């Protein structure tokens, strides 16, 4: 009960600290596409059993796996002995933590339990990618390892052996973190990481210039446009607002009946059926990686 009270107090403090950022956004909540619940969207890029190899190596395939952070089950090998010692030392006290960690771990995978929570647990269906519940699992694993650390220290209360064991465990955790992160810490100049192309200067937004849309994500990668000063009308700029997503859907298809009745994330441009709606967004440039019949829609 004291621990629960502390967690509730921490949550209340977190809400107060976040309020200046969250409260202005509440007026947009009714416009979110996430209010259209869709289980297939919720399961997007579902974790598979093959991802369990990341239990032992978070950078499987050298970290080159696409979006390797989404389905990563690595909790730190150095933590596991401390977790096992906690269970061995006091099974009755620590078993609930282990069971809770196992339960949240299994919720990463599609199951009747996950579907039940999606249908009946308040707010659960607003999210995407069930494997993100692993943040809760990690929290529980760290708590269990902390119990194990306390058990090691109490096993040798009057000697330095317990302190030595805990010190070695902490050193292993630090070394493990350093080894895992080192490949990701390479730094390069921005000009090398994002090499400029001559057409970037043409697309840069100015008081007399317009916005840009990209026919596919690689023509102007959405995450690089801001760095080059390019104002994109598609990509992630819509902030998942329903009215913008609906507008963009009609722009592409010309048919309001084809507006998707599910959440949406990206405003990818696969077609242009209503160029007048494109011009209404102040779009001056359309960028593509291949030939496109722009003259048919009044673009040159």
PDB file of N, CA and C in Angstrom, residues 54-56 58 72-80 101 105 134-139 141-142 176:
ATOM      1  N   UNK A  54      16.175 -11.333 -29.624  1.00  0.00           N
ATOM      2  CA  UNK A  54      16.668 -10.086 -29.037  1.00  0.00           C
ATOM      3  C   UNK A  54      16.709 -10.154 -27.511  1.00  0.00           C
ATOM      4  N   UNK A  55      16.192 -11.229 -26.914  1.00  0.00           N
ATOM      5  CA  UNK A  55      16.374 -11.417 -25.478  1.00  0.00           C
ATOM      6  C   UNK A  55      17.849 -11.482 -25.115  1.00  0.00           C
ATOM      7  N   UNK A  56      18.671 -11.947 -26.054  1.00  0.00           N
ATOM      8  CA  UNK A  56      20.095 -12.131 -25.808  1.00  0.00           C
ATOM      9  C   UNK A  56      20.962 -11.137 -26.576  1.00  0.00           C
ATOM     10  N   UNK A  58      20.248  -7.332 -28.398  1.00  0.00           N
ATOM     11  CA  UNK A  58      19.325  -6.296 -28.870  1.00  0.00           C
ATOM     12  C   UNK A  58      19.654  -5.791 -30.266  1.00  0.00           C
ATOM     13  N   UNK A  72      11.952  -5.233 -29.477  1.00  0.00           N
ATOM     14  CA  UNK A  72      13.202  -5.552 -28.812  1.00  0.00           C
ATOM     15  C   UNK A  72      12.917  -6.022 -27.392  1.00  0.00           C
ATOM     16  N   UNK A  73      13.256  -7.286 -27.135  1.00  0.00           N
ATOM     17  CA  UNK A  73      12.939  -7.904 -25.847  1.00  0.00           C
ATOM     18  C   UNK A  73      14.141  -7.930 -24.911  1.00  0.00           C
ATOM     19  N   UNK A  74      15.133  -7.117 -25.166  1.00  0.00           N
ATOM     20  CA  UNK A  74      16.347  -7.152 -24.348  1.00  0.00           C
ATOM     21  C   UNK A  74      16.138  -6.357 -23.063  1.00  0.00           C
ATOM     22  N   UNK A  75      16.346  -7.009 -21.916  1.00  0.00           N
ATOM     23  CA  UNK A  75      16.179  -6.356 -20.628  1.00  0.00           C
ATOM     24  C   UNK A  75      17.510  -6.168 -19.903  1.00  0.00           C
ATOM     25  N   UNK A  76      18.595  -6.668 -20.472  1.00  0.00           N
ATOM     26  CA  UNK A  76      19.891  -6.598 -19.810  1.00  0.00           C
ATOM     27  C   UNK A  76      20.239  -7.934 -19.191  1.00  0.00           C
ATOM     28  N   UNK A  77      21.209  -8.621 -19.772  1.00  0.00           N
ATOM     29  CA  UNK A  77      21.572  -9.958 -19.269  1.00  0.00           C
ATOM     30  C   UNK A  77      22.055  -9.898 -17.826  1.00  0.00           C
ATOM     31  N   UNK A  78      22.708  -8.799 -17.436  1.00  0.00           N
ATOM     32  CA  UNK A  78      23.240  -8.700 -16.078  1.00  0.00           C
ATOM     33  C   UNK A  78      22.133  -8.587 -15.030  1.00  0.00           C
ATOM     34  N   UNK A  79      20.930  -8.193 -15.450  1.00  0.00           N
ATOM     35  CA  UNK A  79      19.828  -8.090 -14.489  1.00  0.00           C
ATOM     36  C   UNK A  79      19.237  -9.448 -14.147  1.00  0.00           C
ATOM     37  N   UNK A  80      19.340 -10.394 -15.076  1.00  0.00           N
ATOM     38  CA  UNK A  80      18.637 -11.664 -14.886  1.00  0.00           C
ATOM     39  C   UNK A  80      19.124 -12.455 -13.677  1.00  0.00           C
ATOM     40  N   UNK A 101       5.504  -9.431 -14.771  1.00  0.00           N
ATOM     41  CA  UNK A 101       6.443  -9.232 -15.882  1.00  0.00           C
ATOM     42  C   UNK A 101       6.161 -10.223 -17.007  1.00  0.00           C
ATOM     43  N   UNK A 105       4.791  -9.338 -20.787  1.00  0.00           N
ATOM     44  CA  UNK A 105       5.631  -9.863 -21.878  1.00  0.00           C
ATOM     45  C   UNK A 105       4.761 -10.585 -22.901  1.00  0.00           C
ATOM     46  N   UNK A 134       6.311  -3.475 -23.526  1.00  0.00           N
ATOM     47  CA  UNK A 134       7.575  -3.946 -22.964  1.00  0.00           C
ATOM     48  C   UNK A 134       8.218  -2.910 -22.043  1.00  0.00           C
ATOM     49  N   UNK A 135       7.842  -1.640 -22.169  1.00  0.00           N
ATOM     50  CA  UNK A 135       8.352  -0.642 -21.233  1.00  0.00           C
ATOM     51  C   UNK A 135       7.878  -0.961 -19.816  1.00  0.00           C
ATOM     52  N   UNK A 136       6.651  -1.461 -19.700  1.00  0.00           N
ATOM     53  CA  UNK A 136       6.144  -1.866 -18.387  1.00  0.00           C
ATOM     54  C   UNK A 136       6.885  -3.107 -17.908  1.00  0.00           C
ATOM     55  N   UNK A 137       7.127  -4.048 -18.825  1.00  0.00           N
ATOM     56  CA  UNK A 137       7.873  -5.256 -18.462  1.00  0.00           C
ATOM     57  C   UNK A 137       9.261  -4.897 -17.940  1.00  0.00           C
ATOM     58  N   UNK A 138       9.940  -3.988 -18.632  1.00  0.00           N
ATOM     59  CA  UNK A 138      11.277  -3.557 -18.200  1.00  0.00           C
ATOM     60  C   UNK A 138      11.235  -2.966 -16.800  1.00  0.00           C
ATOM     61  N   UNK A 139      10.210  -2.162 -16.518  1.00  0.00           N
ATOM     62  CA  UNK A 139      10.053  -1.567 -15.195  1.00  0.00           C
ATOM     63  C   UNK A 139       9.934  -2.656 -14.123  1.00  0.00           C
ATOM     64  N   UNK A 141      10.971  -5.794 -14.359  1.00  0.00           N
ATOM     65  CA  UNK A 141      12.230  -6.540 -14.274  1.00  0.00           C
ATOM     66  C   UNK A 141      13.246  -5.785 -13.414  1.00  0.00           C
ATOM     67  N   UNK A 142      13.312  -4.469 -13.593  1.00  0.00           N
ATOM     68  CA  UNK A 142      14.233  -3.661 -12.786  1.00  0.00           C
ATOM     69  C   UNK A 142      13.840  -3.708 -11.308  1.00  0.00           C
ATOM     70  N   UNK A 176      27.758  -3.800 -20.029  1.00  0.00           N
ATOM     71  CA  UNK A 176      26.810  -4.313 -21.013  1.00  0.00           C
ATOM     72  C   UNK A 176      26.156  -3.158 -21.776  1.00  0.00           C
TER      73      UNK A 176
END
